[in-house]
Short mmCIF file of C-alpha atoms in Angstrom, two decimals:
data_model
loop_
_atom_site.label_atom_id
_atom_site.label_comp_id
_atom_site.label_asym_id
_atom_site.label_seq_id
_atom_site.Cartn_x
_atom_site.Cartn_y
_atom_site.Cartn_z
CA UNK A 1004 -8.60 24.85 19.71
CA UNK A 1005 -6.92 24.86 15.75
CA UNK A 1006 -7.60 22.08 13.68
CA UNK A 1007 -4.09 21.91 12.92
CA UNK A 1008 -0.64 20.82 15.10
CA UNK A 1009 1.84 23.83 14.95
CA UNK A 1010 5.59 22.81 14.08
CA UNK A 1011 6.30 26.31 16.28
CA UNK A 1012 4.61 24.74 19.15
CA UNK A 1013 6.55 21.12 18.77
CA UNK A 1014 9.68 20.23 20.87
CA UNK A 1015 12.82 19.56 19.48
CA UNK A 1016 13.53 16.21 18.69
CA UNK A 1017 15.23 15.29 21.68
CA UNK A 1018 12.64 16.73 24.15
CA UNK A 1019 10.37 14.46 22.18
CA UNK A 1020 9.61 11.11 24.55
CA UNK A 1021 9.44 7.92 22.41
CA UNK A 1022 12.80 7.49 20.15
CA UNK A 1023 14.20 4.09 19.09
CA UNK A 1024 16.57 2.50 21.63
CA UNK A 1025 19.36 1.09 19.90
CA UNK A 1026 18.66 -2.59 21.10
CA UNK A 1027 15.51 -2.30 20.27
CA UNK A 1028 16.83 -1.26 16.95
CA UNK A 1029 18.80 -3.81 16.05
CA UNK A 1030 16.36 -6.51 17.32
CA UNK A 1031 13.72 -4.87 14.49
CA UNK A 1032 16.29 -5.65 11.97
CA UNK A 1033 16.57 -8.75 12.21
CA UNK A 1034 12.86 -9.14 12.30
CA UNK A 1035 12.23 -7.40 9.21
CA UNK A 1036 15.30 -9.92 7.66
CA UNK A 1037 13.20 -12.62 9.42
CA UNK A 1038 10.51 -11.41 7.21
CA UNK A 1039 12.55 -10.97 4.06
CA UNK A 1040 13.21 -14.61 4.38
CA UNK A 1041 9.90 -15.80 4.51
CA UNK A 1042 7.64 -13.97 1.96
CA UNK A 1043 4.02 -15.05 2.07
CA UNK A 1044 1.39 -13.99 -0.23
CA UNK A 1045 -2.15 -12.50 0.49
CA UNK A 1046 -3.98 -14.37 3.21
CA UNK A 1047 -1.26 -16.49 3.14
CA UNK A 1048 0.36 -14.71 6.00
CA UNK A 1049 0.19 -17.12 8.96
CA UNK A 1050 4.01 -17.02 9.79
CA UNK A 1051 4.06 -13.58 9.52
CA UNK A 1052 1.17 -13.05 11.82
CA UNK A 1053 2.49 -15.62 14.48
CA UNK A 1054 5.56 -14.09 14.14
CA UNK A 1055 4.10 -10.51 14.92
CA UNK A 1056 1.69 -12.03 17.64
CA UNK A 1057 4.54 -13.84 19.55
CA UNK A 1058 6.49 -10.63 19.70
CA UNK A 1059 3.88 -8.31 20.91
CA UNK A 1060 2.30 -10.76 23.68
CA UNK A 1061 5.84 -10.66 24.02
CA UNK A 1062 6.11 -7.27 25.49
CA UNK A 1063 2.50 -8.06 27.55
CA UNK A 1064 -0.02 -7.10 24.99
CA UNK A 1065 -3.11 -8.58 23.50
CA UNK A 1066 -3.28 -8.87 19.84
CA UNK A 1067 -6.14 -10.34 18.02
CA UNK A 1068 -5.78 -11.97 15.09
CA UNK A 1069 -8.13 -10.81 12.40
CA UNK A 1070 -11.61 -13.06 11.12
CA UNK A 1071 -9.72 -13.84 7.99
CA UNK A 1072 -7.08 -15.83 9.52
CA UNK A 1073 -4.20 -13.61 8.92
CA UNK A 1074 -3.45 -10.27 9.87
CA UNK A 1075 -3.99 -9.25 13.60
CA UNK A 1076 -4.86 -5.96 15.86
CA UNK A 1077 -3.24 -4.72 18.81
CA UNK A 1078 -4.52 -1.93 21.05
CA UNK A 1079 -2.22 -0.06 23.27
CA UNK A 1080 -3.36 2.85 26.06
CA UNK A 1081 -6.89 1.07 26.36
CA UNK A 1082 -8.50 -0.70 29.99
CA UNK A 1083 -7.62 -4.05 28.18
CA UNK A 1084 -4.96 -3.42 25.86
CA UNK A 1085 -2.75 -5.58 28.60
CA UNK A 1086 -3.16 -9.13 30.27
CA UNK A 1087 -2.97 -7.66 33.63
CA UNK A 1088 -4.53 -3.83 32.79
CA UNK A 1089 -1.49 -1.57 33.93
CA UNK A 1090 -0.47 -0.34 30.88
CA UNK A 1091 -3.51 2.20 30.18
CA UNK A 1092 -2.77 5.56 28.97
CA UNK A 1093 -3.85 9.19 30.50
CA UNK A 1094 -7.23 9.10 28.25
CA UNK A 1095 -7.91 5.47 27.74
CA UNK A 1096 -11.33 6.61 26.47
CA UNK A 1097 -10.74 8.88 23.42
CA UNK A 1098 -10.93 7.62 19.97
CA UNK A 1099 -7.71 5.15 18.68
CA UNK A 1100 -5.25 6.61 16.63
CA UNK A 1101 -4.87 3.49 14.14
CA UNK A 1102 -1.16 2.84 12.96
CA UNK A 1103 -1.36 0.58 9.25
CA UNK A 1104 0.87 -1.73 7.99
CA UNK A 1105 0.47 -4.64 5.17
CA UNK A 1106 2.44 -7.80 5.58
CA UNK A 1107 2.27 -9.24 2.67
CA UNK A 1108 4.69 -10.19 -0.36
CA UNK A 1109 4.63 -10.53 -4.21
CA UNK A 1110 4.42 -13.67 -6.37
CA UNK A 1111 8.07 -12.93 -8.08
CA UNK A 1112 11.55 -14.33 -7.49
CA UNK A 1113 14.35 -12.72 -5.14
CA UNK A 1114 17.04 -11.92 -7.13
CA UNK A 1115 19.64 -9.93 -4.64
CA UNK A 1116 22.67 -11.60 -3.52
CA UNK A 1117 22.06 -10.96 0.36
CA UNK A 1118 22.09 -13.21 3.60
CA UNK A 1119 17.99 -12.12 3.88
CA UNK A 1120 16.80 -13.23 0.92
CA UNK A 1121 14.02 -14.63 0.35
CA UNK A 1122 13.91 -18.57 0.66
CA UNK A 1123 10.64 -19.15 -1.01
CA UNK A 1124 11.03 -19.71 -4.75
CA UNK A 1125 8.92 -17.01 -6.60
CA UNK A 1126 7.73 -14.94 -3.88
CA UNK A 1127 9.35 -11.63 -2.59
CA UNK A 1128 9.33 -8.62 -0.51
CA UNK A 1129 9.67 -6.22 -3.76
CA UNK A 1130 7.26 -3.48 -2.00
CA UNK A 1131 8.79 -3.14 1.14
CA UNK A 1132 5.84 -4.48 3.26
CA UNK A 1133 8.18 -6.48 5.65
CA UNK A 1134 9.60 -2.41 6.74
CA UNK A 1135 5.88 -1.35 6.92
CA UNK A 1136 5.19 -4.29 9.36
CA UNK A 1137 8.48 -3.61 11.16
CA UNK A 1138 7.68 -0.33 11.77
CA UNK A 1139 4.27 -0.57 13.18
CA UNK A 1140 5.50 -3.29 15.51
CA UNK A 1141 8.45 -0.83 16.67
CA UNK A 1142 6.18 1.60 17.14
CA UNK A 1143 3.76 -0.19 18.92
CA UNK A 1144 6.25 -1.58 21.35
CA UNK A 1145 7.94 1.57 22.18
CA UNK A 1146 4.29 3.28 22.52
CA UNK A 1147 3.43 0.57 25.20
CA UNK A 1148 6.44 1.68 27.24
CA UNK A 1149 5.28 5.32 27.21
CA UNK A 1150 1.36 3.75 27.85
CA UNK A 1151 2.71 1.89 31.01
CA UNK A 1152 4.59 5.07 32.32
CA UNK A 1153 0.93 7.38 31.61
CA UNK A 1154 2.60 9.26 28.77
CA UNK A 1155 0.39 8.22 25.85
CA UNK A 1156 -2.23 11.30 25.11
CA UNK A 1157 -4.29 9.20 23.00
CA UNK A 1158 -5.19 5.10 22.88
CA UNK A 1159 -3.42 3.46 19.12
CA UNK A 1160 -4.59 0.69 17.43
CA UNK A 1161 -1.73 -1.43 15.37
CA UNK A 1162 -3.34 -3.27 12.30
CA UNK A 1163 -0.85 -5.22 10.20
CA UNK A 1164 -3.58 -6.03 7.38
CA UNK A 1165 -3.30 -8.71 4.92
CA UNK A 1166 -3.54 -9.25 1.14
CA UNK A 1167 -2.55 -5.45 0.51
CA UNK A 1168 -1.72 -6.86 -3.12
CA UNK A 1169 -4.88 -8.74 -4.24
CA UNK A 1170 -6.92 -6.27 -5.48
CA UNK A 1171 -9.60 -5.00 -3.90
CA UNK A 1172 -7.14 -5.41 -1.00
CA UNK A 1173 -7.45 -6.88 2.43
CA UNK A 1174 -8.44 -3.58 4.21
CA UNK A 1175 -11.88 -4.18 3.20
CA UNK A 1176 -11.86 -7.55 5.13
CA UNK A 1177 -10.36 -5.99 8.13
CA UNK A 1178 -12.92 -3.53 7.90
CA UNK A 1179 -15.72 -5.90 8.15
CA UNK A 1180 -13.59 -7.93 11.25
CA UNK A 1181 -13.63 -4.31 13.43
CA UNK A 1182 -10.86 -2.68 12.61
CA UNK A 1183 -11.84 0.64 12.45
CA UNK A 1184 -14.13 0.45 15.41
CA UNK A 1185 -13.45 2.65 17.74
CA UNK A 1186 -10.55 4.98 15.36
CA UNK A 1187 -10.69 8.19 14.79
CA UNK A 1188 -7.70 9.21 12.56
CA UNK A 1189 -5.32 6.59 10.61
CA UNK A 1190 -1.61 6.51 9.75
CA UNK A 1191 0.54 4.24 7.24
CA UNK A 1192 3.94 4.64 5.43
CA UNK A 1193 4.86 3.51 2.19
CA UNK A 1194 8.93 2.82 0.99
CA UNK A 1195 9.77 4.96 -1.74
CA UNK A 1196 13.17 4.18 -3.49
CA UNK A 1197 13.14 7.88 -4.95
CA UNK A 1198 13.18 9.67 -1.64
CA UNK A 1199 16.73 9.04 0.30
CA UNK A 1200 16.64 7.29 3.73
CA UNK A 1201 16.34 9.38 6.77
CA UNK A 1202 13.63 11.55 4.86
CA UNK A 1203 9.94 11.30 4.08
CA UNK A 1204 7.35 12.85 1.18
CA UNK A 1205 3.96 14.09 2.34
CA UNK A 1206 1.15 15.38 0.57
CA UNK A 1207 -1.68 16.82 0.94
CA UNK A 1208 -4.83 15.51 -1.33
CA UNK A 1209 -4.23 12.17 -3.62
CA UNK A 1210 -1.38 10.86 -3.16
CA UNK A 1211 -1.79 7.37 -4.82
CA UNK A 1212 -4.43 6.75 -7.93
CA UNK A 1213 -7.28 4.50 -8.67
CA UNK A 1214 -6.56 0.91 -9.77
CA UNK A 1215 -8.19 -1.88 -11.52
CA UNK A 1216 -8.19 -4.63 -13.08
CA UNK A 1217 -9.04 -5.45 -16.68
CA UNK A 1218 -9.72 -9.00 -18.72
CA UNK A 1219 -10.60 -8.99 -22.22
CA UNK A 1220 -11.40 -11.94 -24.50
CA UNK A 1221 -12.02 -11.58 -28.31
CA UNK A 1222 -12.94 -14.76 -30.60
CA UNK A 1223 -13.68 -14.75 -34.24
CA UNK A 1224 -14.09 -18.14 -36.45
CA UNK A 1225 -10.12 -18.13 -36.93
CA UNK A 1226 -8.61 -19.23 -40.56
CA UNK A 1227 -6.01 -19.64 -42.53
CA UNK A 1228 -3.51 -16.58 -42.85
CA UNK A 1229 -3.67 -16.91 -46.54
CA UNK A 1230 -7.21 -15.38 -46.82
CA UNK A 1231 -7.43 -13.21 -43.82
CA UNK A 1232 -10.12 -11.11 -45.85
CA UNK A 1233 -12.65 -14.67 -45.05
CA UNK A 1234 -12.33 -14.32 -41.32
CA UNK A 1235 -11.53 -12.30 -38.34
CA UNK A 1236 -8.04 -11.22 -37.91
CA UNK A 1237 -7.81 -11.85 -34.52
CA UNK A 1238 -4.44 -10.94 -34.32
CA UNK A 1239 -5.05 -7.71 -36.19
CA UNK A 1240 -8.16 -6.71 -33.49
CA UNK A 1241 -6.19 -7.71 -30.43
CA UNK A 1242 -3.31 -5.29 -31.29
CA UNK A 1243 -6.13 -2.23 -32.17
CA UNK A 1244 -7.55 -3.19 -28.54
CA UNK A 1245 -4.20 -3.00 -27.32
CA UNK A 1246 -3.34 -0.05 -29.46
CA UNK A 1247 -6.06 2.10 -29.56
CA UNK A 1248 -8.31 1.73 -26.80
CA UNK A 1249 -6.13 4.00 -24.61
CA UNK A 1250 -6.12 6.54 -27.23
CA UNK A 1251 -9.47 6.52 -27.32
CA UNK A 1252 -9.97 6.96 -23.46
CA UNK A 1253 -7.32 10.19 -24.01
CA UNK A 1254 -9.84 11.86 -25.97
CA UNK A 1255 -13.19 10.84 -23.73
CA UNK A 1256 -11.66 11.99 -20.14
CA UNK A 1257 -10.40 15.07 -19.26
CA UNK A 1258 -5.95 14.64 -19.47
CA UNK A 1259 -5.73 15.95 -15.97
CA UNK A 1260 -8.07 12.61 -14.66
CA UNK A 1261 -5.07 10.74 -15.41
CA UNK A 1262 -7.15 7.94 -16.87
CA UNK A 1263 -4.29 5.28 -18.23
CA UNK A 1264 -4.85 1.58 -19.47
CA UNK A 1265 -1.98 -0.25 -19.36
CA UNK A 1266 -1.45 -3.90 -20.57
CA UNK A 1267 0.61 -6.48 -19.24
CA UNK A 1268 -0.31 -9.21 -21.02
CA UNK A 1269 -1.60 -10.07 -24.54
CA UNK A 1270 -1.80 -13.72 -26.35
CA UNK A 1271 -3.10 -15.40 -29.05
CA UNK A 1272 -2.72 -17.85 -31.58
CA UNK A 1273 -0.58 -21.51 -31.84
CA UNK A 1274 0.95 -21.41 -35.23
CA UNK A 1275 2.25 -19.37 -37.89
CA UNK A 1276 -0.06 -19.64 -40.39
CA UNK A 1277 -3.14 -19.83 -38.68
CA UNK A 1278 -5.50 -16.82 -38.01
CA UNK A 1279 -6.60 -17.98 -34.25
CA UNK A 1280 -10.24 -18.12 -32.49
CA UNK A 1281 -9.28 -16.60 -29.35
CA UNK A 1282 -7.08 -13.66 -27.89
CA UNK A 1283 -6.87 -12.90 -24.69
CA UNK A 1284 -5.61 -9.07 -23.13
CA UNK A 1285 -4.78 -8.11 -19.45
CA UNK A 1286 -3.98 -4.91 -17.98
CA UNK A 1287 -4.69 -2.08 -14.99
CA UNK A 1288 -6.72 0.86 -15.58
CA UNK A 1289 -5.35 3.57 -13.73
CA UNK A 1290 -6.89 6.82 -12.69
CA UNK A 1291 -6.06 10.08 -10.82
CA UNK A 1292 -9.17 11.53 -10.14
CA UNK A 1293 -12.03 9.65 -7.97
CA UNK A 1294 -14.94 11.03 -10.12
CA UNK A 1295 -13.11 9.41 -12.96
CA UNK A 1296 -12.67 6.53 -11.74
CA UNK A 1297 -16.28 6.04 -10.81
CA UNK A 1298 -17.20 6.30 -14.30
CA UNK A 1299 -14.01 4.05 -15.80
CA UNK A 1300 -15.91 1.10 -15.97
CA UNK A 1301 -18.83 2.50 -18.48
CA UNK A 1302 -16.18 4.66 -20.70
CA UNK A 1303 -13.39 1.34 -21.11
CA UNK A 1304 -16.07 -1.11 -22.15
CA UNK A 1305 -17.33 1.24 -24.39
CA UNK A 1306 -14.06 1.51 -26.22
CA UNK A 1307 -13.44 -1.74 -26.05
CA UNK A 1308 -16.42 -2.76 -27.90
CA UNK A 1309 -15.99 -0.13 -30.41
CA UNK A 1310 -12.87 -1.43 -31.51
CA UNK A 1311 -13.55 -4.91 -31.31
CA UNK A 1312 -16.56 -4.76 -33.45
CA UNK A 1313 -14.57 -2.58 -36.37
CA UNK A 1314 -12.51 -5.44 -36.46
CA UNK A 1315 -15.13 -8.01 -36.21
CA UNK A 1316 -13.98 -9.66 -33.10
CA UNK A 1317 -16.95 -10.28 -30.65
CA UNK A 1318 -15.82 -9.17 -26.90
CA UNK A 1319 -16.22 -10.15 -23.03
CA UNK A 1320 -14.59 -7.79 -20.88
CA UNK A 1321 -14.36 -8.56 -17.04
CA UNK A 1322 -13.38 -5.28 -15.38
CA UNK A 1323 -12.58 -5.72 -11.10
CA UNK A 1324 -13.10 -3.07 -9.43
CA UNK A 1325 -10.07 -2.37 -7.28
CA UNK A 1326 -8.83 0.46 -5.18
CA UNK A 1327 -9.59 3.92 -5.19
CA UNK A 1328 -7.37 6.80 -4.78
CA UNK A 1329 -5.25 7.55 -1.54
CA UNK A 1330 -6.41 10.98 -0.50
CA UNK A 1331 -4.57 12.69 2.53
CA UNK A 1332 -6.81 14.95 5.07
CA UNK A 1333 -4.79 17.83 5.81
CA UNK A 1334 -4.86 18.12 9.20
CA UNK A 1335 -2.90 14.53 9.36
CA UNK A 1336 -0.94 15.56 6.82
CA UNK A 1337 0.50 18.08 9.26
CA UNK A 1338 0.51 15.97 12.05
CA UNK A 1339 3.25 13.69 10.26
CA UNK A 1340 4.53 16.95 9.03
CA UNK A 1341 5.16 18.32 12.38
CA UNK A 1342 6.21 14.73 14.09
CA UNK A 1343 8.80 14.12 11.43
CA UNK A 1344 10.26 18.34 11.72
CA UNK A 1345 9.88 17.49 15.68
CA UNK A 1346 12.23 14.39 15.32
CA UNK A 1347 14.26 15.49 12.23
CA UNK A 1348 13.83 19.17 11.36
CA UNK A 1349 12.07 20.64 8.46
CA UNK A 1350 14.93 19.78 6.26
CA UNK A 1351 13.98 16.14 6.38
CA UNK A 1352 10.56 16.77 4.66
CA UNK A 1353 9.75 17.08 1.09
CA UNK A 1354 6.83 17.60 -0.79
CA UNK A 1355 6.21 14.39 -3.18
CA UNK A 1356 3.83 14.03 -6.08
CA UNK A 1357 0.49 11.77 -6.96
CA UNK A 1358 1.79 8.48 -8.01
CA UNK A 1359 -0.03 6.31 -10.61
CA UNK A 1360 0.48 3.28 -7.89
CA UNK A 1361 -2.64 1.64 -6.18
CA UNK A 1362 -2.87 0.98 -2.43
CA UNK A 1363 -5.65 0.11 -0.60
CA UNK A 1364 -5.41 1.95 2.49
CA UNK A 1365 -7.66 4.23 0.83
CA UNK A 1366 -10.21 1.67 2.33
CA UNK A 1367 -9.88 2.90 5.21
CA UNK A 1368 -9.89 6.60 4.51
CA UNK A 1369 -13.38 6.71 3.59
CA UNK A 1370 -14.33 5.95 7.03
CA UNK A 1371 -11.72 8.43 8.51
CA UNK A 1372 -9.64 10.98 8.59
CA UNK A 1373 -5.92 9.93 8.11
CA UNK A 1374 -3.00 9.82 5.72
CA UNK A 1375 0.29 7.71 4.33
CA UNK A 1376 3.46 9.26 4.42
CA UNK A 1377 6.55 8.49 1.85
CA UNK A 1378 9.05 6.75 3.48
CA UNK A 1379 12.71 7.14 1.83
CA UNK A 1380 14.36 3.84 1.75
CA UNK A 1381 17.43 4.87 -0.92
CA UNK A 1382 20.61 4.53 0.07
CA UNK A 1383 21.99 8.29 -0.40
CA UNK A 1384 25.33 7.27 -1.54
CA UNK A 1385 23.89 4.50 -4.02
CA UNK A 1386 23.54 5.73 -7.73
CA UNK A 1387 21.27 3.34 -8.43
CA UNK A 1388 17.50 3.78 -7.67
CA UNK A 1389 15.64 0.04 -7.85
CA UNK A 1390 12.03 0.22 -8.14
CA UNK A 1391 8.87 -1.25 -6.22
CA UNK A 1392 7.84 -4.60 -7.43
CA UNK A 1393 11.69 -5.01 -8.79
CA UNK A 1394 13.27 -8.62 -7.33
CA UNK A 1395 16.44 -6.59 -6.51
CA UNK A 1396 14.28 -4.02 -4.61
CA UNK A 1397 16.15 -3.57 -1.24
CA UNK A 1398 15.90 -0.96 1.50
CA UNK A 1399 18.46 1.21 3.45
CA UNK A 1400 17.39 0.01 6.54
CA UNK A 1401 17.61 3.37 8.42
CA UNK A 1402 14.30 3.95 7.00
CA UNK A 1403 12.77 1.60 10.17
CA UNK A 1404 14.01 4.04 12.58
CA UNK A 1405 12.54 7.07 10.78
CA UNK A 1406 9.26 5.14 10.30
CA UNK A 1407 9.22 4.07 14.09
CA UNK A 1408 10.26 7.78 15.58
CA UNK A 1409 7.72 9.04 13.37
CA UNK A 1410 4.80 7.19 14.16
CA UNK A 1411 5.99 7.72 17.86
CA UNK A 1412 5.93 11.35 17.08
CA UNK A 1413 2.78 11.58 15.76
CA UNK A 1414 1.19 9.41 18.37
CA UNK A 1415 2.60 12.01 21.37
CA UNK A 1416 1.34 15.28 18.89
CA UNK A 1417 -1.71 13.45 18.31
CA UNK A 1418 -2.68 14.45 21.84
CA UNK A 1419 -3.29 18.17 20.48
CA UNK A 1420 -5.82 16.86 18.08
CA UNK A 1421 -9.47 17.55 19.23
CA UNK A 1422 -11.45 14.32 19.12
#
């Protein structure tokens, strides 16, 4: 049998079981606003996860809820996927296809003017992770329907993972609880506020980069800013650091590795006219390629400690390792390819390019096979494209539908798939 799912051998869309009823539609938006509400931050998430756990025992599942205390997994289309064991797919045995979404927020203030925002000063849904949990949980509860009537070709796993944004991420910790046990091929979405709503962006190969995090500290005996030439300019050998330690890197790493360091933060000093003891720099190193990022660590501290010790600033660098890239396999890549062109037609697929964003559902991918799909969440008749991590980030909410139908989609195709 090919390797690959044939969009010439997929039904239209509405020969395609497992579309989103319209109650069931509006019910998921008000969860997700639910959600909006009531941001938590990683392995925070215990409303979140009672919320999702309530909803799926709901509809006569078994969720567990991760070793970590937050986050939870739900099997459908398995022997014991129900409390009573009717609900069991054609091929309960076959590897899980796993279906990934992160459920938690960002430590930054909500600053739309909607009836959904958030009530927790300082903490937001600015990524769109409440849409990514919605989904999952509208697939998964449409998918149980099809399970209980034998029309599920393959058993799926829903994992709504915590701490997606404390790097190195949560999926390492639901790794270690299980997660992937039993899985053979993995799915997520991500919002994009670039592509319009009611369209995704796949791509085969990286489609996120490597990130880290970086700490530096300098200290010199400090002075007074009349005689700079007595001390260490600390002020003077933080702004090199900042300045010239990314051109450096430019010139040690191949340009098409992508290898970026990028501050967001740099302080020092307490008064005008004194040369401080201490300066302090944070930032993200950022990388396209994986064999770069394997050897980031070595070439940044390097640089760092050349500069530092021109200017005679002593250094400590703490450098945490966080995610590496997001690399599709191609064979999923098609399989959302060929769910989304069974649901929506071709035209609602474009190609998308490597961001410089970190996620760390590449965790997960170097167990197995799988891939993350762009979801559009832009309004097509709003001129005005708000970023990730913005606090007026919002979401066209006709992106949940897409998300669910596709996951649906994939989950039915997925049957084609040798094991």
């Amino acid at each position: 049998m090919s390797r690959e799912v044939s969009a010439a051998r997929t039904p239209a869309g509405d020969q395609l079981p497992g579309a989103l009823p319209e109650a069931l539609r509006a019910e998921l938006s008000a969860f997700r606003r639910d959600l909006h509400r009531h941001p938590e931050l990683g392995n925070q998430e215990f409303r979140t996860t009672a919320a999702i756990k309530e909803r799926l025992e709901r509809a006569g599942l078994r969720p567990r809820v991760l070793a970590t205390g937050t986050g939870l997994v739900c099997d459908i289309g398995t022997r014991d996927a129900t409390a009573d064991g009717t609900a069991v797919a054609a091929a309960p045995d076959r590897p899980l296809l796993a279906l990934r979404a992160d459920i938690d927020a960002l430590p930054i203030p909500d600053t739309k003017t909607v009836d959904y925002a958030s009530t927790v000063a300082g903490r937001a849904h600015a990524c769109g992770h409440d849409v990514h949990t919605t989904v999952v949980l509208g697939a998964g509860l449409v998918l149980a329907e099809l399970a209980h009537a034998g029309a599920l070709p393959r058993p799926v796993r829903l994992l709504f993972q915590p701490a997606e944004e404390v790097l190195p991420g949560g999926a390492p910790d639901a790794i270690e609880s299980g997660a992937l046990e039993g899985v053979g091929r993995i799915l997520a979405v991500h919002c994009d506020p670039r592509v319009d709503a009611g369209r995704i962006g796949l791509r085969t190969g990286a489609i996120t980069s490597a990130c880290d995090r970086l700490e530096v500290e300098l200290d010199g005996p400090g002075g007074h800013t009349a005689r700079p030439h007595l001390t260490t300019d600390l002020v003077t050998a933080a702004a090199r650091v900042a300045l010239d330690v990314p051109a450096l890197l430019s010139r040690r790493v191949d340009a098409r590795a992508g290898l970026a360091v990028t501050w967001g933060r740099l302080a020092s000093g307490h008064a005008c006219n004194v040369i401080p003891q201490h300066a302090e720099l944070s930032g993200t190193v950022r990388c396209l390629d994986l064999d770069a990022w394997r050897r980031a660590p070595d070439l940044v501290h390097a640089a760092i400690d050349e500069v530092a010790t021109l200017h005679g600033a002593k250094s400590q660098i703490t450098y945490v390792r966080g995610v590496p890239p997001v690399v599709n396999e191609p064979v999923t890549v098609q399989l959302l390819h060929s769910a989304m062109a069974a649901r929506r037609g071709e035209g609602a697929i474009e190609d998308t390019e490597q961001s410089l964003g970190g996620e760390d559902f590449s965790w997960y991918l170097e167990h197995v096979p799988g891939a993350m799909a762009r979801l559009g969440v832009h309004p097509p008749a709003d001129p005005v494209h708000r970023d990730l991590h913005r606090g007026d980030f919002d979401v066209d909410e006709q992106a949940i539908k897409v998300g669910v139908e596709l996951f649906t989609g994939a989950a039915l195709l997925d049957g084609d798939l040798p094991d």
